[in-house]
Short mmCIF file of C-alpha atoms in Angstrom, two decimals:
data_model
loop_
_atom_site.label_atom_id
_atom_site.label_comp_id
_atom_site.label_asym_id
_atom_site.label_seq_id
_atom_site.Cartn_x
_atom_site.Cartn_y
_atom_site.Cartn_z
CA ALA A 1 150.29 78.69 98.33
CA THR A 2 151.12 79.53 101.91
CA ASN A 3 153.70 77.52 103.79
CA LYS A 4 152.66 76.67 107.32
CA TRP A 5 155.06 75.15 109.79
CA SER A 6 154.35 73.60 113.15
CA LEU A 7 156.80 72.48 115.79
CA TYR A 8 155.93 69.69 118.13
CA ALA A 9 158.09 67.62 120.45
CA SER A 10 156.60 64.54 122.07
CA ASP A 11 159.50 64.40 124.51
CA ALA A 12 160.39 67.51 126.55
CA THR A 13 164.06 66.53 126.37
CA ALA A 14 164.09 66.30 122.56
CA PRO A 15 166.66 68.68 121.03
CA SER A 16 165.57 71.60 118.86
CA TYR A 17 167.82 73.31 116.35
CA PHE A 18 167.44 76.09 113.80
CA ALA A 19 170.32 76.99 111.55
CA GLY A 20 170.50 80.76 111.07
CA ASN A 21 168.05 83.46 112.15
CA VAL A 22 164.47 82.76 113.20
CA GLY A 23 161.74 85.29 112.55
CA ILE A 24 158.29 85.59 114.08
CA GLY A 25 156.16 88.05 112.12
CA THR A 26 158.97 88.77 109.66
CA THR A 27 160.21 87.00 106.55
CA ASN A 28 163.67 88.55 106.82
CA PRO A 29 164.98 88.05 110.38
CA GLY A 30 168.06 90.12 111.13
CA MET A 31 169.03 88.49 114.43
CA PRO A 32 169.07 84.95 115.88
CA LEU A 33 165.52 85.68 117.15
CA HIS A 34 163.66 88.55 115.47
CA LEU A 35 160.11 89.42 116.59
CA HIS A 36 157.92 91.81 114.63
CA SER A 37 154.26 92.70 114.91
CA THR A 38 152.02 95.08 113.03
CA ILE A 39 149.23 94.64 115.58
CA ASN A 40 148.74 98.00 117.33
CA ASN A 41 152.30 98.92 116.32
CA PHE A 42 153.42 97.05 119.41
CA HIS A 43 156.14 94.40 119.70
CA ALA A 44 156.16 92.22 122.82
CA ILE A 45 157.20 89.05 124.54
CA ARG A 46 154.72 87.83 127.17
CA ILE A 47 155.85 85.86 130.19
CA THR A 48 153.17 83.93 132.07
CA ALA A 49 152.83 81.16 134.58
CA GLU A 50 150.44 78.29 134.10
CA ASN A 51 146.81 78.89 135.11
CA THR A 52 147.17 82.59 135.89
CA THR A 53 145.67 85.81 134.55
CA LYS A 54 148.71 87.83 135.65
CA TYR A 55 151.76 88.28 133.43
CA TRP A 56 154.76 90.41 132.41
CA ASP A 57 155.28 91.92 128.96
CA ILE A 58 158.61 93.03 127.50
CA VAL A 59 157.63 95.63 124.93
CA LYS A 60 159.10 97.79 122.18
CA ARG A 61 156.55 100.49 121.41
CA GLY A 62 155.78 101.76 117.94
CA ASN A 63 155.18 105.28 116.71
CA THR A 64 151.43 105.33 117.52
CA TYR A 65 152.15 105.52 121.26
CA PRO A 66 152.74 108.70 123.30
CA GLU A 67 156.32 107.57 123.97
CA PRO A 68 157.26 105.98 120.63
CA ASP A 69 160.15 103.54 120.49
CA ASN A 70 160.45 103.25 124.28
CA PHE A 71 161.40 99.86 125.66
CA VAL A 72 158.98 98.90 128.43
CA ILE A 73 158.65 96.12 130.99
CA ALA A 74 155.06 96.06 132.20
CA TYR A 75 153.00 93.92 134.57
CA TRP A 76 149.33 92.99 134.11
CA ASN A 77 147.90 92.32 137.58
CA GLY A 78 144.66 90.85 136.24
CA ALA A 79 142.84 94.20 136.20
CA SER A 80 145.23 96.93 135.01
CA TRP A 81 148.69 97.59 133.56
CA GLN A 82 151.62 98.72 135.68
CA GLU A 83 154.54 99.97 133.60
CA GLU A 84 157.39 99.16 135.94
CA PHE A 85 160.43 100.05 133.79
CA GLN A 86 160.98 102.20 130.70
CA ILE A 87 164.08 102.97 128.68
CA THR A 88 163.98 105.75 126.09
CA PRO A 89 166.03 105.85 122.86
CA ALA A 90 168.13 108.58 124.56
CA GLY A 91 169.12 106.06 127.28
CA ASN A 92 166.94 107.52 130.05
CA PHE A 93 165.74 104.88 132.53
CA GLY A 94 162.53 105.16 134.50
CA MET A 95 161.21 103.01 137.32
CA GLY A 96 157.47 103.55 137.73
CA VAL A 97 157.77 106.54 135.37
CA ASN A 98 156.40 106.95 131.86
CA ASN A 99 158.83 108.60 129.45
CA PRO A 100 161.73 109.37 131.86
CA GLN A 101 163.46 112.71 131.24
CA THR A 102 166.80 111.99 133.00
CA LYS A 103 169.29 109.11 133.03
CA LEU A 104 167.53 107.76 136.15
CA GLN A 105 164.05 108.83 137.19
CA VAL A 106 162.24 106.96 139.96
CA ALA A 107 158.67 107.26 141.21
CA GLY A 108 159.06 106.42 144.89
CA ASN A 109 161.85 106.06 147.39
CA ILE A 110 165.37 104.80 146.71
CA TYR A 111 166.83 102.63 149.47
CA THR A 112 170.41 101.48 149.93
CA SER A 113 170.31 98.31 151.99
CA THR A 114 174.04 98.09 152.74
CA ALA A 115 175.33 100.20 155.63
CA GLY A 116 177.78 102.89 154.53
CA ASN A 117 176.39 103.17 151.00
CA GLY A 118 174.82 106.36 149.75
CA LEU A 119 174.69 108.69 146.80
CA ILE A 120 177.85 109.65 144.90
CA LEU A 121 177.84 113.21 143.57
CA LYS A 122 180.40 114.55 141.09
CA SER A 123 181.44 118.22 140.77
CA PRO A 124 180.73 120.08 137.52
CA ASN A 125 184.39 119.85 136.47
CA GLY A 126 184.35 116.09 137.16
CA LEU A 127 187.41 116.19 139.45
CA VAL A 128 185.78 115.97 142.89
CA CYS A 129 183.35 113.34 144.16
CA ARG A 130 181.60 112.96 147.50
CA LEU A 131 179.64 110.13 149.06
CA VAL A 132 176.51 111.52 150.69
CA GLY A 133 174.86 109.43 153.37
CA ILE A 134 173.79 109.43 157.01
CA ASP A 135 175.46 108.41 160.26
CA ASP A 136 173.96 106.26 163.05
CA ALA A 137 172.36 109.34 164.62
CA GLY A 138 170.62 110.21 161.34
CA ASN A 139 172.87 113.17 160.52
CA PHE A 140 173.85 113.82 156.92
CA THR A 141 177.44 112.97 156.02
CA SER A 142 179.55 114.00 153.05
CA THR A 143 182.77 112.05 152.53
CA PRO A 144 185.34 112.81 149.79
CA ILE A 145 185.99 109.77 147.58
CA VAL A 146 187.86 108.98 144.38
CA CYS A 147 185.49 109.53 141.45
CA PRO A 148 184.40 106.25 139.85
#
């Protein structure tokens, strides 16, 4: 016999409580909330708004994908997927990039919105850092700073 459980609350303020770990798609949850899917070797949480065909997915890819085991945040605009963020098992982070090859890889411009901010570069020996930016005339600046 198969056990089937349903949860229903007639009052939106009614408390809910589960003692221990909860599993969806697994009979042996290893965390407070453990999600597992064998469908397309793809594990996801979908976030939607009411009455819309657009949504976000938070995804852990499986080994049948070109970038196996990457963590992805993707947006479905109603017609096509846009993979906005990816993190690889090596810790590389991509924005608008599939399978980033460096610690930060961005498809597009990077903008610092606070005046005086810029890019901090560290020397190969790690002892010297400089803040690279621009002045009000648009000239490049390079200011020595204490390495973070």
